[in-house]
Tab-separated table of C-alpha atoms and ligand atoms in Angstrom:
chain	number	residue	atom	x	y	z
A	1	MET	CA	120.430	187.810	264.555
A	2	ASP	CA	122.017	190.618	264.255
A	3	GLN	CA	124.528	191.338	261.388
A	4	GLN	CA	127.969	191.895	263.472
A	5	TYR	CA	129.551	194.523	262.227
A	6	ASP	CA	133.275	194.992	262.041
A	7	PHE	CA	134.202	198.957	262.653
A	8	GLY	CA	132.085	201.234	264.113
A	9	MET	CA	132.052	205.298	264.168
A	10	VAL	CA	131.179	207.710	266.156
A	11	GLY	CA	130.489	210.923	264.496
A	12	LEU	CA	129.245	210.630	260.268
A	13	GLY	CA	130.653	214.569	259.243
A	14	VAL	CA	133.196	215.231	256.669
A	15	MET	CA	136.198	212.759	257.941
A	16	GLY	CA	133.854	210.158	259.897
A	17	ARG	CA	131.403	208.876	256.823
A	18	ASN	CA	134.665	208.897	254.231
A	19	LEU	CA	136.842	207.354	257.115
A	20	LEU	CA	134.561	204.756	257.262
A	21	LEU	CA	132.829	204.701	253.706
A	22	ASN	CA	136.285	203.373	253.055
A	23	VAL	CA	136.528	200.799	255.645
A	24	ALA	CA	133.557	199.057	254.401
A	25	ASP	CA	135.158	199.656	250.527
A	26	HIS	CA	137.616	197.366	251.715
A	27	GLY	CA	135.411	194.374	252.408
A	28	PHE	CA	134.520	195.092	256.315
A	29	LYS	CA	131.061	195.715	257.730
A	30	ALA	CA	130.717	198.787	259.020
A	31	ILE	CA	128.386	200.841	261.325
A	32	GLY	CA	128.214	204.763	261.650
A	33	PHE	CA	126.376	206.481	264.737
A	34	ASP	CA	125.189	210.237	264.474
A	35	LYS	CA	122.865	211.599	266.017
A	36	ASP	CA	121.536	213.134	262.676
A	37	PRO	CA	118.908	211.054	260.793
A	38	VAL	CA	120.239	212.730	257.667
A	39	LYS	CA	123.870	212.213	258.483
A	40	THR	CA	122.862	208.639	258.834
A	41	ALA	CA	121.154	208.344	255.820
A	42	ASP	CA	123.608	210.272	253.344
A	43	PHE	CA	126.171	208.115	254.754
A	44	GLU	CA	124.330	205.114	253.141
A	45	LYS	CA	122.987	206.847	250.948
A	46	ALA	CA	126.766	207.696	249.457
A	47	ALA	CA	127.717	203.629	250.382
A	48	THR	CA	129.492	201.825	247.514
A	49	ALA	CA	127.300	199.184	245.892
A	50	GLY	CA	127.810	196.030	247.105
A	51	THR	CA	129.290	197.163	250.250
A	52	ILE	CA	128.198	196.395	254.079
A	53	VAL	CA	127.500	199.790	256.419
A	54	LYS	CA	124.477	200.901	257.996
A	55	GLY	CA	123.350	204.732	260.262
A	56	VAL	CA	122.327	204.147	263.421
A	57	ASN	CA	120.751	206.815	265.455
A	58	THR	CA	121.730	205.194	268.646
A	59	LEU	CA	124.566	204.370	270.384
A	60	GLU	CA	122.762	201.310	271.675
A	61	GLU	CA	122.312	199.885	268.846
A	62	MET	CA	126.060	201.122	267.427
A	63	VAL	CA	127.231	199.305	270.008
A	64	ASN	CA	124.787	195.515	270.511
A	65	GLN	CA	126.420	195.137	267.010
A	66	LEU	CA	129.745	195.339	266.549
A	67	ALA	CA	132.158	192.115	266.924
A	68	THR	CA	133.815	191.747	269.917
A	69	PRO	CA	136.267	192.965	270.803
A	70	ARG	CA	134.068	196.085	269.385
A	71	ARG	CA	136.415	198.793	267.636
A	72	ILE	CA	134.828	201.763	268.155
A	73	MET	CA	136.082	205.009	265.925
A	74	ILE	CA	135.617	208.554	267.566
A	75	LEU	CA	136.028	211.363	265.310
A	76	VAL	CA	134.251	214.254	266.364
A	77	PRO	CA	135.817	217.445	267.321
A	78	ALA	CA	138.724	217.226	269.819
A	79	GLY	CA	138.024	218.170	273.657
A	80	LYS	CA	135.362	217.956	275.477
A	81	PRO	CA	132.574	216.075	272.747
A	82	VAL	CA	135.168	213.440	272.804
A	83	ASP	CA	134.924	213.071	277.086
A	84	ASP	CA	131.049	213.134	276.505
A	85	VAL	CA	131.635	209.993	273.578
A	86	ILE	CA	133.429	208.245	276.226
A	87	GLU	CA	130.830	208.425	278.935
A	88	SER	CA	128.349	208.116	277.415
A	89	LEU	CA	130.038	204.833	275.695
A	90	LEU	CA	131.314	203.650	278.735
A	91	PRO	CA	128.088	201.715	279.953
A	92	LEU	CA	127.870	199.843	276.263
A	93	VAL	CA	131.093	198.683	276.294
A	94	ASP	CA	132.854	195.704	277.515
A	95	LYS	CA	136.814	194.904	278.702
A	96	GLY	CA	138.320	194.722	276.116
A	97	ASP	CA	136.907	196.743	273.322
A	98	ILE	CA	138.953	198.916	272.212
A	99	ILE	CA	138.389	203.312	271.363
A	100	ILE	CA	139.799	205.032	269.069
A	101	ASP	CA	140.117	208.884	268.772
A	102	GLY	CA	140.951	210.029	265.469
A	103	GLY	CA	140.610	213.609	266.030
A	104	ASN	CA	143.274	216.251	265.897
A	105	THR	CA	143.745	215.875	270.075
A	106	TYR	CA	146.464	217.672	272.350
A	107	TYR	CA	148.389	214.823	273.044
A	108	THR	CA	147.690	215.384	277.127
A	109	ASP	CA	144.050	214.737	276.293
A	110	THR	CA	145.183	211.401	275.213
A	111	LEU	CA	147.018	210.295	277.851
A	112	ARG	CA	145.036	210.705	280.124
A	113	ARG	CA	141.980	209.147	278.493
A	114	TYR	CA	144.094	206.229	278.112
A	115	GLN	CA	144.371	206.483	281.638
A	116	TYR	CA	141.087	206.957	282.562
A	117	LEU	CA	139.929	204.199	280.837
A	118	ALA	CA	143.305	201.272	281.095
A	119	PRO	CA	141.786	199.807	284.470
A	120	LYS	CA	138.780	200.111	282.771
A	121	GLY	CA	139.912	197.251	280.928
A	122	ILE	CA	139.026	199.560	277.859
A	123	HIS	CA	141.722	199.567	275.118
A	124	PHE	CA	142.195	203.950	274.413
A	125	ILE	CA	144.858	204.384	271.335
A	126	GLY	CA	144.970	208.369	269.429
A	127	ILE	CA	145.285	207.723	265.567
A	128	GLY	CA	146.214	211.023	264.093
A	129	VAL	CA	144.418	211.025	260.613
A	130	SER	CA	145.441	213.220	257.676
A	131	GLY	CA	144.101	213.589	254.008
A	132	GLY	CA	141.417	215.726	254.961
A	133	GLU	CA	137.898	214.806	252.985
A	134	GLU	CA	139.332	212.540	250.017
A	135	GLY	CA	142.399	210.729	251.758
A	136	ALA	CA	140.027	209.579	254.780
A	137	ARG	CA	138.285	208.314	251.478
A	138	PHE	CA	140.560	207.054	249.638
A	139	GLY	CA	143.567	206.449	251.310
A	140	PRO	CA	144.802	208.660	254.821
A	141	SER	CA	147.626	208.384	256.208
A	142	MET	CA	147.427	207.548	259.443
A	143	MET	CA	149.203	207.768	262.643
A	144	PRO	CA	148.089	205.507	265.604
A	145	GLY	CA	150.421	205.793	269.050
A	146	GLY	CA	150.016	203.597	272.929
A	147	ASP	CA	148.108	200.845	272.903
A	148	ILE	CA	149.791	198.639	271.501
A	149	THR	CA	147.194	195.921	271.803
A	150	ALA	CA	145.154	197.948	270.292
A	151	TRP	CA	146.941	198.460	267.234
A	152	GLU	CA	147.437	194.677	266.543
A	153	HIS	CA	143.609	194.264	266.202
A	154	LEU	CA	143.440	197.761	264.058
A	155	LYS	CA	145.879	196.753	261.859
A	156	PRO	CA	144.693	194.705	259.531
A	157	ILE	CA	141.930	197.076	258.626
A	158	LEU	CA	144.244	199.744	258.668
A	159	GLN	CA	146.493	198.332	256.619
A	160	SER	CA	143.592	198.131	254.188
A	161	ILE	CA	142.284	201.241	253.728
A	162	ALA	CA	145.284	203.525	253.858
A	163	ALA	CA	147.123	204.601	251.343
A	164	LYS	CA	150.128	202.967	249.435
A	165	VAL	CA	153.526	203.608	248.392
A	166	ASN	CA	155.483	201.916	246.943
A	167	GLY	CA	153.348	199.379	247.994
A	168	GLU	CA	152.876	199.616	251.899
A	169	PRO	CA	150.275	201.102	253.341
A	170	CYS	CA	150.958	204.854	254.911
A	171	VAL	CA	150.062	203.798	258.722
A	172	ASP	CA	152.451	202.181	261.069
A	173	TYR	CA	153.358	202.747	264.764
A	174	MET	CA	154.441	205.759	265.943
A	175	GLY	CA	155.414	204.969	269.795
A	176	ASN	CA	154.222	205.019	273.271
A	177	GLY	CA	151.117	207.141	275.060
A	178	ALA	CA	150.102	209.964	272.813
A	179	ALA	CA	152.987	209.401	269.879
A	180	GLY	CA	150.555	208.506	267.290
A	181	HIS	CA	148.511	212.929	268.398
A	182	PHE	CA	151.593	213.815	268.894
A	183	VAL	CA	153.373	213.158	265.593
A	184	LYS	CA	150.161	214.481	263.908
A	185	MET	CA	150.776	217.398	265.823
A	186	VAL	CA	154.219	217.447	264.828
A	187	HIS	CA	152.638	216.845	261.030
A	188	ASN	CA	150.233	219.803	261.422
A	189	GLY	CA	153.198	222.126	262.273
A	190	ILE	CA	154.837	221.355	259.456
A	191	GLU	CA	151.771	221.584	256.729
A	192	TYR	CA	151.640	225.631	258.772
A	193	ALA	CA	155.638	225.751	257.870
A	194	ILE	CA	155.214	225.089	254.179
A	195	MET	CA	151.969	227.180	253.715
A	196	GLN	CA	153.276	229.928	254.773
A	197	LEU	CA	156.781	229.692	252.968
A	198	ILE	CA	154.783	228.688	249.362
A	199	CYS	CA	152.526	231.710	250.244
A	200	GLU	CA	155.675	234.056	250.533
A	201	ILE	CA	156.991	232.654	247.477
A	202	TYR	CA	154.257	233.453	246.079
A	203	ASP	CA	153.968	237.229	247.223
A	204	ILE	CA	157.703	237.269	246.236
A	205	LEU	CA	156.554	236.849	242.355
A	206	ARG	CA	152.742	237.788	242.291
A	207	ARG	CA	153.617	241.354	244.104
A	208	GLY	CA	157.130	241.591	243.314
A	209	ALA	CA	157.742	240.650	240.064
A	210	GLY	CA	154.338	241.146	238.210
A	211	LYS	CA	153.905	237.445	236.790
A	212	ASN	CA	149.904	236.806	236.543
A	213	ASN	CA	148.064	234.034	238.349
A	214	GLU	CA	148.625	232.051	234.707
A	215	GLU	CA	151.720	232.515	235.212
A	216	LEU	CA	152.227	231.304	238.195
A	217	HIS	CA	149.904	228.109	236.930
A	218	GLN	CA	152.627	227.070	235.355
A	219	LEU	CA	155.495	227.975	237.380
A	220	PHE	CA	154.096	225.590	239.976
A	221	SER	CA	152.644	223.157	237.932
A	222	SER	CA	156.463	222.645	236.572
A	223	TRP	CA	157.423	222.911	240.058
A	224	ASN	CA	155.417	219.725	240.694
A	225	GLU	CA	157.225	217.591	238.143
A	226	ALA	CA	160.821	217.724	239.986
A	227	GLU	CA	162.093	217.324	242.849
A	228	LEU	CA	159.340	219.795	244.678
A	229	LYS	CA	156.630	217.771	244.064
A	230	SER	CA	154.178	217.690	246.845
A	231	TYR	CA	150.775	217.600	247.406
A	232	LEU	CA	150.751	220.944	248.775
A	233	ILE	CA	152.458	222.390	245.564
A	234	GLU	CA	149.788	220.591	243.300
A	235	ILE	CA	147.081	222.123	244.787
A	236	THR	CA	148.252	225.411	244.427
A	237	ALA	CA	148.745	225.009	241.179
A	238	ASP	CA	145.365	224.476	240.687
A	239	ILE	CA	144.047	227.305	242.969
A	240	PHE	CA	145.801	229.590	240.866
A	241	SER	CA	143.769	228.393	237.569
A	242	MET	CA	140.416	228.416	239.631
A	243	LYS	CA	138.111	231.615	238.568
A	244	ASP	CA	135.535	233.053	240.923
A	245	PRO	CA	131.974	232.515	238.975
A	246	GLU	CA	130.030	235.893	240.835
A	247	THR	CA	132.983	237.912	239.295
A	248	GLY	CA	135.064	236.009	237.163
A	249	ASN	CA	138.512	237.588	238.506
A	250	HIS	CA	141.029	234.669	239.324
A	251	LEU	CA	139.203	233.408	242.916
A	252	VAL	CA	142.581	233.633	244.708
A	253	ASP	CA	143.012	236.792	244.680
A	254	MET	CA	138.973	237.333	246.115
A	255	ILE	CA	140.008	236.094	249.292
A	256	LEU	CA	140.482	237.857	252.167
A	257	ASP	CA	144.777	237.752	253.788
A	258	LYS	CA	143.081	236.834	256.773
A	259	ALA	CA	144.301	232.981	257.711
A	260	GLY	CA	142.575	230.617	260.079
A	261	SER	CA	143.244	228.231	262.244
A	262	LYS	CA	142.428	225.653	264.423
A	263	GLY	CA	145.961	225.560	267.015
A	264	THR	CA	147.458	222.378	265.999
A	265	GLY	CA	150.512	224.259	264.611
A	266	LYS	CA	150.406	227.087	267.639
A	267	TRP	CA	150.776	223.889	270.177
A	268	THR	CA	153.492	222.604	268.403
A	269	SER	CA	155.236	225.480	268.890
A	270	GLN	CA	154.552	225.751	272.299
A	271	ILE	CA	155.250	222.542	273.637
A	272	ALA	CA	158.614	223.023	270.825
A	273	MET	CA	159.650	226.035	273.045
A	274	ASN	CA	158.540	224.229	276.352
A	275	MET	CA	160.856	220.886	275.032
A	276	GLY	CA	163.609	224.236	274.187
A	277	VAL	CA	163.737	222.480	270.391
A	278	ALA	CA	164.061	224.743	267.492
A	279	ILE	CA	161.874	224.784	264.766
A	280	PRO	CA	162.230	229.045	263.916
A	281	THR	CA	159.994	228.506	260.501
A	282	ILE	CA	156.866	226.430	261.889
A	283	ASP	CA	156.961	229.122	264.404
A	284	MET	CA	157.098	232.123	262.305
A	285	ALA	CA	154.118	230.188	260.156
A	286	VAL	CA	152.329	230.477	263.160
A	287	THR	CA	152.967	234.064	263.450
A	288	MET	CA	152.434	235.533	260.308
A	289	ARG	CA	148.247	233.638	260.697
A	290	ASN	CA	148.460	235.723	264.057
A	291	LEU	CA	149.350	239.090	261.705
A	292	SER	CA	147.116	238.286	259.103
A	293	ALA	CA	144.360	239.279	261.520
A	294	LEU	CA	145.481	242.288	261.774
A	295	LYS	CA	143.514	243.336	258.822
A	296	SER	CA	142.579	247.260	259.567
A	297	GLN	CA	145.500	247.596	261.516
A	298	ARG	CA	147.867	246.656	258.233
A	299	VAL	CA	145.814	248.450	255.875
A	300	GLU	CA	146.304	251.462	258.052
A	301	ALA	CA	150.244	250.946	258.870
A	302	ASP	CA	150.467	250.477	254.981
A	303	LYS	CA	149.427	254.276	254.497
A	304	ILE	CA	151.136	255.203	257.030
A	305	HIS	CA	154.856	253.530	256.159
A	306	GLY	CA	154.163	254.506	252.275
A	307	ASP	CA	155.656	252.214	249.584
A	308	LYS	CA	158.225	250.052	251.146
A	309	GLN	CA	158.110	247.926	248.065
A	310	ALA	CA	160.946	249.083	245.500
A	311	GLY	CA	159.089	245.482	243.516
A	312	ILE	CA	161.984	242.595	242.484
A	313	THR	CA	162.903	242.588	239.564
A	314	SER	CA	162.299	239.295	236.749
A	315	ASP	CA	164.918	239.856	234.759
A	316	PRO	CA	167.270	237.482	235.218
A	317	SER	CA	170.424	240.421	233.799
A	318	GLU	CA	169.591	242.441	237.051
A	319	MET	CA	170.304	239.554	239.545
A	320	LEU	CA	174.048	240.115	239.586
A	321	ASN	CA	174.633	236.354	238.292
A	322	ALA	CA	172.283	234.538	240.694
A	323	GLY	CA	169.961	233.092	237.188
A	324	THR	CA	166.436	233.765	237.015
A	325	LEU	CA	164.014	234.677	239.996
A	326	GLU	CA	162.210	232.285	239.073
A	327	ASN	CA	165.002	228.611	239.655
A	328	ASP	CA	165.662	230.720	242.655
A	329	CYS	CA	162.024	231.009	244.037
A	330	ARG	CA	162.481	226.828	243.231
A	331	GLY	CA	165.910	226.439	245.580
A	332	ALA	CA	164.626	228.512	248.081
A	333	LEU	CA	161.074	227.149	248.280
A	334	TYR	CA	162.582	223.761	248.238
A	335	THR	CA	165.648	224.336	251.099
A	336	ALA	CA	163.061	225.963	252.454
A	337	ILE	CA	160.615	223.020	252.815
A	338	ILE	CA	163.438	220.503	254.112
A	339	MET	CA	164.460	222.791	256.685
A	340	SER	CA	160.692	222.893	257.687
A	341	TYR	CA	160.485	218.282	257.936
A	342	VAL	CA	164.708	218.998	259.645
A	343	GLN	CA	163.253	221.310	262.351
A	344	GLY	CA	159.617	218.475	263.428
A	345	MET	CA	161.664	215.951	262.510
A	346	ALA	CA	164.367	216.696	265.440
A	347	MET	CA	161.677	217.946	267.545
A	348	LEU	CA	160.055	213.945	267.142
A	349	HIS	CA	162.945	213.178	268.476
A	350	THR	CA	163.567	215.029	270.918
A	351	ALA	CA	159.625	213.713	272.381
A	352	SER	CA	161.006	210.740	271.885
A	353	THR	CA	162.951	210.231	274.888
A	354	GLU	CA	162.051	213.291	277.225
A	355	LEU	CA	158.237	212.550	277.006
A	356	GLU	CA	159.391	208.634	276.838
A	357	MET	CA	157.193	208.154	273.254
A	358	GLN	CA	159.568	205.825	271.239
A	359	ILE	CA	159.070	207.337	267.881
A	360	PRO	CA	160.381	205.143	265.261
A	361	LEU	CA	161.397	208.160	263.665
A	362	HIS	CA	161.118	205.962	259.865
A	363	ASN	CA	157.154	205.295	260.328
A	364	ALA	CA	156.676	208.551	261.238
A	365	VAL	CA	158.106	209.439	257.572
A	366	LYS	CA	156.980	206.277	255.978
A	367	VAL	CA	153.368	207.074	256.764
A	368	TRP	CA	154.093	210.404	255.181
A	369	ARG	CA	155.248	209.554	252.037
A	370	GLY	CA	151.054	209.375	251.519
A	371	GLY	CA	148.120	210.161	251.546
A	372	CYS	CA	148.386	213.074	254.336
A	373	ILE	CA	148.942	216.999	253.342
A	374	ILE	CA	152.335	217.112	253.345
A	375	ARG	CA	153.353	214.319	251.191
A	376	SER	CA	155.844	214.939	248.899
A	377	THR	CA	159.131	213.471	247.550
A	378	LEU	CA	161.254	214.420	249.695
A	379	LEU	CA	159.901	212.152	252.261
A	380	GLU	CA	161.431	208.865	250.183
A	381	THR	CA	165.515	211.094	251.007
A	382	PHE	CA	164.253	211.360	254.819
A	383	TYR	CA	163.327	207.496	254.962
A	384	GLU	CA	166.782	206.270	253.983
A	385	ALA	CA	168.116	208.713	256.000
A	386	TYR	CA	166.334	206.987	258.653
A	387	LEU	CA	167.200	203.697	257.442
A	388	ARG	CA	170.512	204.544	257.292
A	389	ASN	CA	170.779	205.968	260.659
A	390	PRO	CA	167.513	205.530	262.697
A	391	GLN	CA	169.717	207.391	266.035
A	392	ILE	CA	170.383	210.817	263.650
A	393	PRO	CA	169.311	213.492	266.463
A	394	ASN	CA	168.987	216.394	263.230
A	395	LEU	CA	168.768	215.367	259.159
A	396	LEU	CA	171.225	217.746	258.268
A	397	LEU	CA	173.986	215.817	259.539
A	398	ASP	CA	172.697	213.409	256.981
A	399	GLU	CA	175.472	213.697	254.217
A	400	THR	CA	173.002	212.712	251.492
A	401	LEU	CA	169.868	215.224	252.355
A	402	ALA	CA	173.546	217.668	253.150
A	403	LYS	CA	174.407	217.843	249.714
A	404	LEU	CA	170.579	218.221	248.309
A	405	VAL	CA	170.562	221.273	250.763
A	406	THR	CA	174.059	222.657	250.383
A	407	ASP	CA	173.690	222.662	246.110
A	408	ASN	CA	170.438	224.626	247.327
A	409	ILE	CA	171.078	226.849	250.191
A	410	HIS	CA	172.267	229.812	247.799
A	411	ALA	CA	169.034	230.291	246.088
A	412	LEU	CA	167.703	230.465	250.030
A	413	ARG	CA	170.601	233.455	250.278
A	414	ARG	CA	169.369	235.471	247.397
A	415	VAL	CA	165.574	234.979	247.962
A	416	VAL	CA	166.185	235.957	251.239
A	417	SER	CA	167.759	239.367	250.918
A	418	GLN	CA	166.053	240.474	247.691
A	419	ALA	CA	163.423	240.205	250.130
A	420	ALA	CA	164.348	241.895	252.723
A	421	LEU	CA	166.055	245.218	250.791
A	422	ASN	CA	162.849	245.513	248.597
A	423	GLY	CA	160.242	244.961	251.964
A	424	PHE	CA	159.142	241.572	251.349
A	425	PRO	CA	157.393	239.959	254.766
A	426	ALA	CA	159.224	236.380	254.563
A	427	GLY	CA	160.289	235.564	257.688
A	428	ALA	CA	159.392	231.854	257.280
A	429	LEU	CA	162.240	231.353	254.831
A	430	MET	CA	164.341	234.066	256.279
A	431	ASN	CA	164.074	231.837	260.344
A	432	ALA	CA	164.167	228.652	257.688
A	433	LEU	CA	167.634	230.079	256.359
A	434	THR	CA	169.029	231.180	259.847
A	435	TYR	CA	168.400	227.962	261.237
A	436	TYR	CA	170.107	226.575	258.741
A	437	ASP	CA	172.947	228.832	259.307
A	438	ALA	CA	172.912	228.651	263.407
A	439	TYR	CA	172.395	224.782	263.078
A	440	THR	CA	175.844	224.341	261.047
A	441	THR	CA	177.609	227.436	263.042
A	442	GLY	CA	180.554	225.471	264.934
A	443	ARG	CA	181.393	228.660	267.440
A	444	LEU	CA	178.312	231.447	267.746
A	445	PRO	CA	178.615	234.055	269.524
A	446	LEU	CA	176.800	233.012	272.961
A	447	ASN	CA	179.756	232.882	274.479
A	448	LEU	CA	179.082	236.183	274.932
A	449	LEU	CA	176.010	235.978	276.106
A	450	GLN	CA	176.656	233.703	278.918
A	451	ALA	CA	179.599	236.450	279.996
A	452	GLN	CA	176.367	238.788	280.037
A	453	ARG	CA	175.094	236.722	282.083
A	454	ASP	CA	177.162	235.768	284.333
A	455	TYR	CA	178.228	239.638	284.448
A	456	PHE	CA	174.905	240.813	286.244
A	457	GLY	CA	173.149	237.648	287.645
A	458	ALA	CA	176.735	235.525	288.346
A	459	HIS	CA	174.333	232.764	285.746
A	460	THR	CA	178.048	231.209	286.172
A	461	TYR	CA	179.465	229.988	282.697
A	462	GLU	CA	181.050	227.071	280.766
A	463	ARG	CA	184.850	227.652	279.543
A	464	THR	CA	186.167	226.284	275.826
A	465	ASP	CA	189.549	224.516	277.260
A	466	LYS	CA	188.469	222.912	280.919
A	467	GLU	CA	185.433	221.292	282.396
A	468	GLY	CA	182.612	222.756	285.266
A	469	LYS	CA	180.924	225.457	285.836
A	470	TYR	CA	183.247	229.425	286.431
A	471	HIS	CA	182.050	232.828	287.622
A	472	THR	CA	184.154	235.977	287.742
A	473	GLN	CA	183.980	239.758	289.327
A	474	TRP	CA	183.553	241.110	286.165
A	475	THR	CA	184.152	244.738	288.044
B	1	LIG	C1	145.089	216.849	257.533
B	1	LIG	C2	145.051	218.097	257.686
B	1	LIG	C3	143.793	218.965	258.510
B	1	LIG	C4	143.593	219.849	259.420
B	1	LIG	C5	144.405	220.466	259.696
B	1	LIG	C6	144.069	221.747	259.951
B	1	LIG	O1	146.388	216.387	257.954
B	1	LIG	O2	144.670	216.052	256.858
B	1	LIG	O3	146.004	218.528	258.488
B	1	LIG	O4	144.222	217.615	259.711
B	1	LIG	O5	143.114	220.303	258.282
B	1	LIG	O6	144.061	220.552	260.853
B	1	LIG	O7	144.171	222.668	260.996
B	1	LIG	P1	144.219	224.387	260.615
B	1	LIG	O8	142.449	224.665	260.149
B	1	LIG	O9	145.071	224.989	261.881
B	1	LIG	O10	144.867	225.201	259.675
């Protein structure tokens, strides 16, 4: 009789293979399908001694050897490949089986697939998986949403393979429908923002203050010992010390300044815009990747517009009571990173009601504390804030967090003004500051904008002293 496997994986690429090896390491019998026999062989070879794994080259072989209800995860590129796999699985699976999409899928695709499979009696669940290759192998952060029955069936496996923080697994239920993929998308938007903020600080310190890579390595390593402690700061410190084997130069200096993307950051911005939610730091991170692509135009414009950078000083005496530039950069990065999480979480708060996802926000920050790309010590602070007040619409309304921000915001102001005065593109830092200043200003000048709208278009306005809509004959 065939071995009854506990968990099946479709697609043994980097993520699929590592996640399935992780499943096997936790005592579950794991079977993986890939059309490529090299990949199935590599998968079997990489397994830990004593674990039960099998690689097969037809879907039938995999499906037939799974215990029911079957648990089948798809980890193939998002989009049509996922639909193709679902179509191939349909004749093979039975009512009650569970199909999981673990990719970075656009959330409406997940809803569509859920609605397609539910009447057929198939449980379909979208799970955001973060942590890259290493995370998949040794403990990712996972964001399942939608079919609650499927989640209950998957819970024992997912909890055992997830990263752990304070003994708690970094996986939990994210809410209705496509909430899992939605939360993962916002995670990626925050990831874009933090990466861009780090790049802007790097630019100010490297090109502006003339710090070399070794000094930057030291600085980022020391930042990673305190309140900025996080995965992205840690890998940035590592990157500065890596040498290029071909030239002997620092590798980071040899890398072309043109950023790639797979689109999840752009989706976050587009959907936030559709929902009317402000996430300007994430928007700017997407924009900067777009600007980075214009390499040849930028080089030409650089020549025409001359040397606009005056050079940012690292001499404290020239900083007008500003503390050292390094310290200001640390405080600026800290507050701007907080603003990135704040914006992402405010977006989830709105999605929770407007898209009827009912996202337990404390679960999102809880599972991000370990295993994922945006893990940082700050997540613990946010987690506590949501435990205190689960319905808080914006984390800036939490007094503990407000104190962290008000203690550091002046560093962000100084760094932003230095960047602006010296011609350094620091849009994500600037947008973080603008978001903060706008959100914490009781009266914005948009009363005037309402007057303008009413003037030229009779769009009406509300008044400060009484209820209702008003129109004025302005001329
Ligand atoms: C993760 C990452 C992962 C992937 C990004 C890269 O959480 O493990 O977010 O999903 O590395 O999607 O995105 P870009 O290619 O768009 O930068």
